[in-house]
Short mmCIF file of N, CA and C in Angstrom, two decimals:
data_model
loop_
_atom_site.label_atom_id
_atom_site.label_comp_id
_atom_site.label_asym_id
_atom_site.label_seq_id
_atom_site.Cartn_x
_atom_site.Cartn_y
_atom_site.Cartn_z
N ASP A 50 -73.70 -17.61 -48.38
CA ASP A 50 -74.53 -16.90 -47.66
C ASP A 50 -75.14 -16.31 -47.27
N ALA A 51 -75.56 -15.06 -47.99
CA ALA A 51 -75.16 -13.82 -46.55
C ALA A 51 -76.51 -14.11 -45.41
N SER A 52 -77.39 -14.76 -45.92
CA SER A 52 -78.22 -14.92 -44.73
C SER A 52 -78.24 -15.67 -43.39
N SER A 53 -77.17 -16.98 -44.06
CA SER A 53 -76.82 -17.90 -42.67
C SER A 53 -75.44 -16.87 -42.01
N HIS A 54 -74.92 -16.18 -42.77
CA HIS A 54 -73.62 -15.66 -42.01
C HIS A 54 -74.59 -14.66 -40.75
N SER A 55 -75.49 -13.73 -41.32
CA SER A 55 -75.93 -12.58 -40.56
C SER A 55 -76.38 -13.61 -39.31
N ASN A 56 -77.20 -14.94 -39.26
CA ASN A 56 -77.47 -15.80 -38.34
C ASN A 56 -76.68 -16.12 -37.12
N ARG A 57 -75.37 -16.04 -37.15
CA ARG A 57 -74.47 -16.14 -36.54
C ARG A 57 -74.32 -15.44 -35.33
N SER A 58 -74.16 -15.79 -34.47
CA SER A 58 -73.73 -15.08 -33.15
C SER A 58 -72.35 -15.09 -33.17
N PRO A 59 -71.87 -13.91 -33.21
CA PRO A 59 -70.26 -13.24 -32.98
C PRO A 59 -69.54 -13.90 -31.68
N LYS A 60 -68.36 -14.65 -31.23
CA LYS A 60 -68.49 -15.16 -30.90
C LYS A 60 -67.36 -13.52 -29.78
N VAL A 61 -68.04 -13.83 -28.48
CA VAL A 61 -67.82 -12.75 -27.93
C VAL A 61 -66.64 -13.17 -26.84
N HIS A 62 -65.47 -12.31 -26.82
CA HIS A 62 -64.44 -12.79 -25.52
C HIS A 62 -64.98 -11.77 -24.33
N GLU A 63 -64.98 -12.26 -23.17
CA GLU A 63 -65.45 -11.38 -22.40
C GLU A 63 -63.86 -11.38 -21.65
N THR A 64 -63.88 -10.11 -21.41
CA THR A 64 -62.41 -9.62 -21.08
C THR A 64 -62.65 -9.05 -19.65
N LYS A 65 -62.07 -9.76 -18.72
CA LYS A 65 -62.03 -9.28 -17.06
C LYS A 65 -61.45 -8.12 -17.03
N TRP A 66 -62.00 -6.82 -16.67
CA TRP A 66 -61.01 -5.67 -16.70
C TRP A 66 -60.72 -5.85 -15.09
N SER A 67 -59.74 -5.51 -15.02
CA SER A 67 -59.67 -4.80 -13.45
C SER A 67 -58.69 -3.70 -13.08
N LEU A 68 -58.40 -3.32 -11.72
CA LEU A 68 -57.91 -1.86 -11.32
C LEU A 68 -56.72 -2.56 -11.16
N PRO A 69 -55.38 -1.88 -11.12
CA PRO A 69 -53.84 -2.46 -10.55
C PRO A 69 -54.06 -2.24 -9.23
N GLU A 70 -53.15 -3.20 -7.95
CA GLU A 70 -53.38 -2.96 -6.67
C GLU A 70 -52.44 -1.44 -6.70
N PRO A 71 -53.22 -1.03 -5.75
CA PRO A 71 -52.72 0.44 -5.11
C PRO A 71 -50.77 0.12 -4.77
N ASN A 72 -50.06 1.05 -5.50
CA ASN A 72 -48.55 0.99 -5.36
C ASN A 72 -48.14 2.93 -5.70
N ARG A 73 -46.85 2.55 -5.12
CA ARG A 73 -46.15 4.16 -5.81
C ARG A 73 -46.52 4.53 -6.82
N PHE A 74 -46.45 3.98 -7.90
CA PHE A 74 -46.90 4.24 -9.21
C PHE A 74 -48.32 5.16 -9.48
N THR A 75 -49.26 4.31 -9.00
CA THR A 75 -50.26 4.66 -9.10
C THR A 75 -50.65 5.99 -8.35
N TYR A 76 -50.35 5.49 -7.21
CA TYR A 76 -50.80 7.15 -6.10
C TYR A 76 -49.73 8.15 -6.23
N SER A 77 -48.76 8.08 -7.21
CA SER A 77 -47.67 8.85 -7.48
C SER A 77 -48.51 9.79 -8.71
N LEU A 78 -48.52 9.02 -9.58
CA LEU A 78 -50.06 9.34 -11.08
C LEU A 78 -51.03 9.71 -9.98
N ALA A 79 -52.19 9.95 -9.54
CA ALA A 79 -52.99 10.69 -8.69
C ALA A 79 -52.95 11.52 -8.38
N ILE A 80 -51.85 11.75 -7.33
CA ILE A 80 -50.96 13.44 -6.66
C ILE A 80 -50.83 14.30 -7.79
N SER A 81 -50.05 13.44 -8.74
CA SER A 81 -49.48 14.23 -9.67
C SER A 81 -50.95 15.18 -10.25
N THR A 82 -51.73 13.70 -10.73
CA THR A 82 -52.56 14.43 -11.50
C THR A 82 -53.84 15.40 -10.83
N CYS A 83 -53.65 15.58 -9.02
CA CYS A 83 -54.60 16.04 -9.03
C CYS A 83 -53.44 17.85 -8.58
N ALA A 84 -52.47 18.18 -8.94
CA ALA A 84 -51.46 19.24 -8.44
C ALA A 84 -51.92 19.82 -9.80
N ARG A 85 -52.02 19.12 -11.03
CA ARG A 85 -52.21 19.38 -12.20
C ARG A 85 -53.31 20.53 -12.20
N CYS A 86 -54.51 19.61 -11.68
CA CYS A 86 -55.82 20.06 -11.81
C CYS A 86 -55.68 20.80 -10.64
N GLU A 87 -55.35 21.36 -9.84
CA GLU A 87 -54.87 22.66 -8.47
C GLU A 87 -56.02 21.89 -7.49
N GLN A 88 -56.03 20.63 -7.17
CA GLN A 88 -57.10 19.89 -6.47
C GLN A 88 -55.94 19.52 -5.33
N GLY A 89 -55.14 20.39 -4.49
CA GLY A 89 -54.46 20.09 -3.19
C GLY A 89 -54.71 19.53 -2.22
N ASP A 90 -56.47 19.52 -1.69
CA ASP A 90 -56.75 19.09 -0.78
C ASP A 90 -56.73 17.63 -0.92
N ILE A 91 -57.29 17.08 -2.55
CA ILE A 91 -57.57 15.74 -2.76
C ILE A 91 -55.94 14.74 -2.84
N ALA A 92 -55.17 15.61 -3.51
CA ALA A 92 -53.89 14.92 -3.15
C ALA A 92 -53.59 14.75 -1.99
N LEU A 93 -53.39 15.71 -1.05
CA LEU A 93 -52.72 15.51 0.30
C LEU A 93 -53.73 14.49 0.55
N LEU A 94 -54.97 14.06 0.74
CA LEU A 94 -55.92 13.07 1.30
C LEU A 94 -55.59 11.81 0.89
N LEU A 95 -54.64 11.93 -0.57
CA LEU A 95 -54.52 10.59 -1.27
C LEU A 95 -53.33 10.14 -0.62
N LEU A 96 -52.23 11.04 -0.44
CA LEU A 96 -50.80 11.22 0.22
C LEU A 96 -51.03 10.14 1.74
N ASP A 97 -52.47 11.14 2.64
CA ASP A 97 -52.36 10.54 3.96
C ASP A 97 -53.28 9.43 3.96
N LYS A 98 -54.15 8.88 2.82
CA LYS A 98 -53.85 7.09 2.67
C LYS A 98 -53.45 6.80 2.12
N MET A 99 -51.99 6.26 1.20
CA MET A 99 -51.25 6.07 0.85
C MET A 99 -50.10 6.00 2.74
N THR A 100 -49.99 6.37 3.42
CA THR A 100 -49.10 6.47 3.80
C THR A 100 -49.44 5.75 5.28
N ALA A 101 -51.71 5.64 5.52
CA ALA A 101 -52.03 4.34 6.40
C ALA A 101 -52.09 3.35 5.99
N LEU A 102 -52.06 3.52 4.46
CA LEU A 102 -51.53 1.64 3.93
C LEU A 102 -50.38 1.02 4.00
N SER A 103 -49.16 2.27 3.85
CA SER A 103 -48.27 1.70 3.96
C SER A 103 -47.41 1.49 5.83
N ASN A 104 -48.44 1.91 6.16
CA ASN A 104 -48.29 1.27 7.95
C ASN A 104 -49.05 0.12 8.29
N ASP A 105 -50.30 -0.51 7.58
CA ASP A 105 -51.05 -0.81 7.94
C ASP A 105 -50.18 -2.47 7.41
N ILE A 106 -49.62 -2.50 6.67
CA ILE A 106 -49.44 -3.44 5.75
C ILE A 106 -48.16 -3.62 6.17
N VAL A 107 -47.30 -4.48 7.27
CA VAL A 107 -45.93 -4.57 8.01
C VAL A 107 -44.70 -5.30 6.81
N GLY A 108 -44.06 -4.42 6.38
CA GLY A 108 -42.75 -5.25 5.37
C GLY A 108 -43.32 -4.67 3.51
N ASP A 109 -44.43 -4.50 3.54
CA ASP A 109 -44.90 -4.49 2.20
C ASP A 109 -44.70 -2.95 1.85
N THR A 110 -43.47 -3.30 1.11
CA THR A 110 -43.07 -1.47 0.77
C THR A 110 -44.06 -0.99 -0.51
N ARG A 111 -45.13 -2.05 -1.22
CA ARG A 111 -45.17 -1.04 -2.56
C ARG A 111 -45.79 -0.12 -2.41
N THR A 112 -46.06 0.18 -1.28
CA THR A 112 -47.31 1.11 -1.32
C THR A 112 -46.52 2.51 0.41
N LYS A 113 -45.33 2.31 0.03
CA LYS A 113 -44.36 2.97 0.88
C LYS A 113 -44.27 4.14 0.26
N PRO A 114 -44.01 5.66 0.25
CA PRO A 114 -43.79 6.78 -0.64
C PRO A 114 -42.62 6.99 -0.54
N ASN A 115 -42.37 7.31 -1.42
CA ASN A 115 -40.38 7.97 -1.70
C ASN A 115 -40.57 8.98 -2.25
N THR A 116 -39.66 9.58 -2.44
CA THR A 116 -39.30 10.81 -3.11
C THR A 116 -40.14 11.58 -4.04
N TRP A 117 -40.18 10.76 -5.14
CA TRP A 117 -41.38 10.69 -6.47
C TRP A 117 -42.57 11.41 -5.84
N VAL A 118 -43.15 10.39 -4.96
CA VAL A 118 -44.79 10.66 -4.39
C VAL A 118 -44.64 12.06 -3.48
N TYR A 119 -43.61 11.81 -2.83
CA TYR A 119 -43.36 13.35 -2.01
C TYR A 119 -43.43 15.04 -2.42
N ASN A 120 -42.37 14.48 -3.69
CA ASN A 120 -42.86 16.04 -4.78
C ASN A 120 -43.28 15.65 -5.72
N ALA A 121 -44.71 14.77 -6.07
CA ALA A 121 -45.64 14.96 -6.27
C ALA A 121 -47.00 15.81 -5.09
N ALA A 122 -46.67 15.48 -4.37
CA ALA A 122 -47.00 16.15 -2.77
C ALA A 122 -46.65 17.45 -2.68
N LEU A 123 -45.43 17.74 -3.60
CA LEU A 123 -45.28 19.06 -2.75
C LEU A 123 -45.79 20.01 -4.02
N LEU A 124 -45.95 19.29 -5.57
CA LEU A 124 -46.36 20.07 -6.61
C LEU A 124 -47.13 19.99 -6.70
N ALA A 125 -48.23 19.21 -5.24
CA ALA A 125 -49.89 19.82 -5.57
C ALA A 125 -50.02 21.10 -4.16
N CYS A 126 -49.03 21.11 -3.64
CA CYS A 126 -49.01 22.14 -2.79
C CYS A 126 -49.09 23.47 -3.33
N ALA A 127 -47.30 23.45 -4.54
CA ALA A 127 -47.28 24.68 -4.91
C ALA A 127 -48.22 24.54 -5.84
N GLU A 128 -49.03 23.40 -6.80
CA GLU A 128 -50.07 24.58 -7.66
C GLU A 128 -51.00 25.15 -7.13
N SER A 129 -51.34 24.53 -5.97
CA SER A 129 -52.39 25.43 -5.57
C SER A 129 -52.54 26.62 -4.88
N ASN A 130 -51.21 26.73 -4.70
CA ASN A 130 -50.58 28.35 -3.98
C ASN A 130 -50.69 29.32 -5.18
N HIS A 131 -51.17 28.61 -6.56
CA HIS A 131 -50.76 29.35 -7.37
C HIS A 131 -52.25 29.70 -7.48
N SER A 132 -53.51 28.95 -7.63
CA SER A 132 -54.86 29.06 -8.03
C SER A 132 -55.40 30.45 -7.25
N PRO A 133 -56.62 30.63 -8.34
CA PRO A 133 -56.99 31.96 -8.08
C PRO A 133 -57.34 32.05 -6.73
N CYS A 134 -57.36 31.33 -5.41
CA CYS A 134 -57.76 31.09 -4.34
C CYS A 134 -57.08 31.09 -3.40
N ALA A 135 -55.30 31.63 -3.65
CA ALA A 135 -54.29 31.05 -3.39
C ALA A 135 -54.14 31.79 -1.63
N LYS A 136 -54.74 32.96 -1.61
CA LYS A 136 -55.14 33.22 -0.04
C LYS A 136 -55.70 32.44 0.74
N ALA A 137 -56.20 31.86 0.54
CA ALA A 137 -57.19 30.67 1.10
C ALA A 137 -56.42 29.49 1.15
N ASN A 138 -55.41 29.35 -0.07
CA ASN A 138 -54.40 27.80 -0.08
C ASN A 138 -52.88 28.58 0.63
N ASN A 139 -53.05 29.32 1.63
CA ASN A 139 -51.84 29.59 2.16
C ASN A 139 -51.22 28.53 2.90
N ASN A 140 -52.54 27.93 3.58
CA ASN A 140 -51.88 26.54 3.93
C ASN A 140 -51.07 25.21 3.23
N HIS A 141 -51.74 25.22 1.95
CA HIS A 141 -50.83 24.67 1.63
C HIS A 141 -49.11 24.55 1.20
N LEU A 142 -48.83 25.79 1.44
CA LEU A 142 -47.40 26.30 1.16
C LEU A 142 -47.18 25.79 2.47
N ILE A 143 -47.51 26.13 3.84
CA ILE A 143 -47.26 25.60 4.98
C ILE A 143 -47.28 23.80 4.96
N THR A 144 -48.20 23.66 4.54
CA THR A 144 -48.44 21.25 4.12
C THR A 144 -46.52 21.83 3.76
N ALA A 145 -46.17 22.26 2.44
CA ALA A 145 -44.99 21.95 2.08
C ALA A 145 -44.11 22.36 2.11
N PHE A 146 -43.83 23.01 2.85
CA PHE A 146 -42.39 23.30 4.10
C PHE A 146 -42.52 22.27 4.86
N GLY A 147 -43.87 21.93 5.72
CA GLY A 147 -43.72 21.10 6.72
C GLY A 147 -43.32 19.59 6.14
N ILE A 148 -43.66 19.06 4.61
CA ILE A 148 -43.20 17.95 4.14
C ILE A 148 -41.91 17.97 3.77
N LEU A 149 -40.89 18.93 3.15
CA LEU A 149 -39.61 19.55 2.98
C LEU A 149 -39.00 18.94 3.89
N GLU A 150 -39.87 19.75 5.25
CA GLU A 150 -38.55 19.39 6.57
C GLU A 150 -38.76 17.85 6.85
N LYS A 151 -39.60 17.26 6.94
CA LYS A 151 -39.78 16.19 7.71
C LYS A 151 -38.66 15.02 6.63
N MET A 152 -38.69 15.59 5.13
CA MET A 152 -37.86 14.81 4.01
C MET A 152 -36.04 14.97 4.65
N GLU A 153 -36.13 16.24 5.04
CA GLU A 153 -34.76 16.75 5.41
C GLU A 153 -34.62 16.00 7.19
N ASN A 154 -35.14 15.98 7.78
CA ASN A 154 -34.88 15.60 9.10
C ASN A 154 -34.61 14.03 9.02
N GLY A 155 -35.60 13.16 7.72
CA GLY A 155 -35.47 11.85 8.13
C GLY A 155 -36.88 11.24 8.03
N GLY A 156 -37.83 12.13 8.82
CA GLY A 156 -39.29 11.79 9.00
C GLY A 156 -39.59 10.78 8.21
N PHE A 157 -39.51 11.27 6.61
CA PHE A 157 -40.46 9.94 5.93
C PHE A 157 -39.43 8.94 5.49
N ASP A 158 -37.93 8.86 6.10
CA ASP A 158 -37.24 7.66 5.26
C ASP A 158 -36.78 7.90 3.99
N VAL A 159 -36.79 9.33 2.93
CA VAL A 159 -36.52 9.68 2.12
C VAL A 159 -35.99 11.04 1.69
N ALA A 160 -34.71 11.17 1.24
CA ALA A 160 -34.66 12.76 1.50
C ALA A 160 -35.14 14.22 0.31
N PRO A 161 -34.64 14.77 0.48
CA PRO A 161 -35.94 15.78 -0.66
C PRO A 161 -34.07 15.73 -2.03
N ASP A 162 -34.95 15.82 -3.18
CA ASP A 162 -33.61 16.35 -3.68
C ASP A 162 -34.00 17.68 -5.19
N THR A 163 -33.44 17.38 -6.11
CA THR A 163 -33.35 18.49 -6.67
C THR A 163 -34.66 19.27 -7.07
N VAL A 164 -35.99 18.36 -7.32
CA VAL A 164 -37.25 18.72 -7.63
C VAL A 164 -37.76 19.27 -6.61
N SER A 165 -37.54 18.56 -4.83
CA SER A 165 -37.91 18.51 -4.08
C SER A 165 -37.76 20.63 -4.38
N TYR A 166 -36.41 20.71 -3.87
CA TYR A 166 -35.91 22.19 -3.78
C TYR A 166 -36.42 23.32 -4.70
N ASN A 167 -36.57 22.36 -5.71
CA ASN A 167 -37.40 24.05 -6.57
C ASN A 167 -38.60 23.75 -6.93
N THR A 168 -39.61 22.94 -6.66
CA THR A 168 -40.84 22.88 -6.58
C THR A 168 -41.34 23.73 -5.43
N ILE A 169 -40.97 23.86 -4.19
CA ILE A 169 -40.76 24.30 -3.38
C ILE A 169 -40.64 26.16 -3.69
N LEU A 170 -39.93 26.41 -4.20
CA LEU A 170 -39.53 27.29 -4.57
C LEU A 170 -40.46 27.70 -5.82
N SER A 171 -40.83 27.12 -6.34
CA SER A 171 -41.67 27.60 -7.71
C SER A 171 -42.71 28.18 -6.79
N ALA A 172 -43.50 27.29 -5.38
CA ALA A 172 -44.21 28.17 -4.92
C ALA A 172 -44.16 29.36 -4.27
N ILE A 173 -43.03 29.43 -4.63
CA ILE A 173 -43.05 30.64 -3.36
C ILE A 173 -42.79 32.29 -4.17
N ASP A 174 -44.00 33.23 -3.71
CA ASP A 174 -43.38 34.37 -3.99
C ASP A 174 -43.34 35.27 -3.47
N GLU A 175 -42.92 36.56 -3.24
CA GLU A 175 -42.61 37.58 -2.19
C GLU A 175 -43.76 37.53 -0.84
N SER A 176 -44.78 37.68 -1.04
CA SER A 176 -45.53 38.20 -0.25
C SER A 176 -46.18 36.76 0.42
N SER A 177 -45.87 35.57 -0.71
CA SER A 177 -46.33 34.23 -0.31
C SER A 177 -45.11 33.83 1.14
N PHE A 178 -44.34 33.61 0.67
CA PHE A 178 -42.98 33.28 1.69
C PHE A 178 -43.20 34.45 3.29
N VAL A 179 -43.37 35.50 2.77
CA VAL A 179 -43.50 36.24 3.81
C VAL A 179 -44.21 35.95 5.02
N SER A 180 -45.70 35.45 4.23
CA SER A 180 -46.93 35.48 5.10
C SER A 180 -46.77 33.82 5.52
N ALA A 181 -46.42 32.77 4.91
CA ALA A 181 -46.18 31.40 4.65
C ALA A 181 -45.00 31.33 5.60
N LYS A 182 -44.34 32.01 6.14
CA LYS A 182 -43.19 31.64 6.70
C LYS A 182 -43.60 32.52 8.53
N GLU A 183 -44.04 33.77 8.60
CA GLU A 183 -44.76 34.11 10.03
C GLU A 183 -45.56 33.29 10.29
N LEU A 184 -46.70 32.54 9.25
CA LEU A 184 -47.05 31.39 10.00
C LEU A 184 -47.07 30.19 10.56
N TYR A 185 -46.12 29.65 9.76
CA TYR A 185 -44.76 27.93 9.99
C TYR A 185 -44.37 28.38 10.99
N ASP A 186 -43.94 29.96 11.19
CA ASP A 186 -42.99 30.22 12.40
C ASP A 186 -43.99 29.97 13.80
N GLU A 187 -45.09 30.85 13.67
CA GLU A 187 -46.09 30.73 15.21
C GLU A 187 -46.56 29.72 15.19
N SER A 188 -46.75 28.40 13.92
CA SER A 188 -47.30 27.79 14.77
C SER A 188 -46.04 26.77 15.48
N GLY A 189 -45.06 26.82 16.03
CA GLY A 189 -44.34 26.33 16.54
C GLY A 189 -44.00 24.92 15.76
N ASN A 190 -43.97 24.89 14.83
CA ASN A 190 -43.72 23.68 13.94
C ASN A 190 -41.46 23.83 13.95
N ARG A 191 -41.26 24.89 13.47
CA ARG A 191 -40.26 25.13 12.77
C ARG A 191 -38.83 25.02 14.46
N LYS A 192 -37.70 24.94 14.12
CA LYS A 192 -37.29 24.79 15.48
C LYS A 192 -36.14 25.75 15.43
N SER A 193 -35.63 26.37 16.08
CA SER A 193 -34.54 27.93 16.33
C SER A 193 -33.24 27.30 16.16
#
């Protein structure tokens, strides 16, 4: 009987949704997404938050940035450097050089890989390289 069927309420399965705990994968994905959307500032804020979180939880390596995370941050800097406001974002190129240098010197406990260097090279054109290198050298960050 159709009328008796319509009076029955369907069983609703209550599904609880939850977000995963932040980890390297979720942060890397978020930073990479920011890179593709030319949101370098947000990507770098996420990297800072991730680094602070990994420092707060001693012995928990789930949120400790790895090469993939730093490469995503380098990509965010590179993409921001190619945006229409690239002149204003030259600081992102300087930031990228700083990240790479810390990776090379062991400051992040991870080493750069081929992707790291290719990402830096993709961010550089002749004019941005000259101006960024001058600014970076003037800031006293680079050791002679």
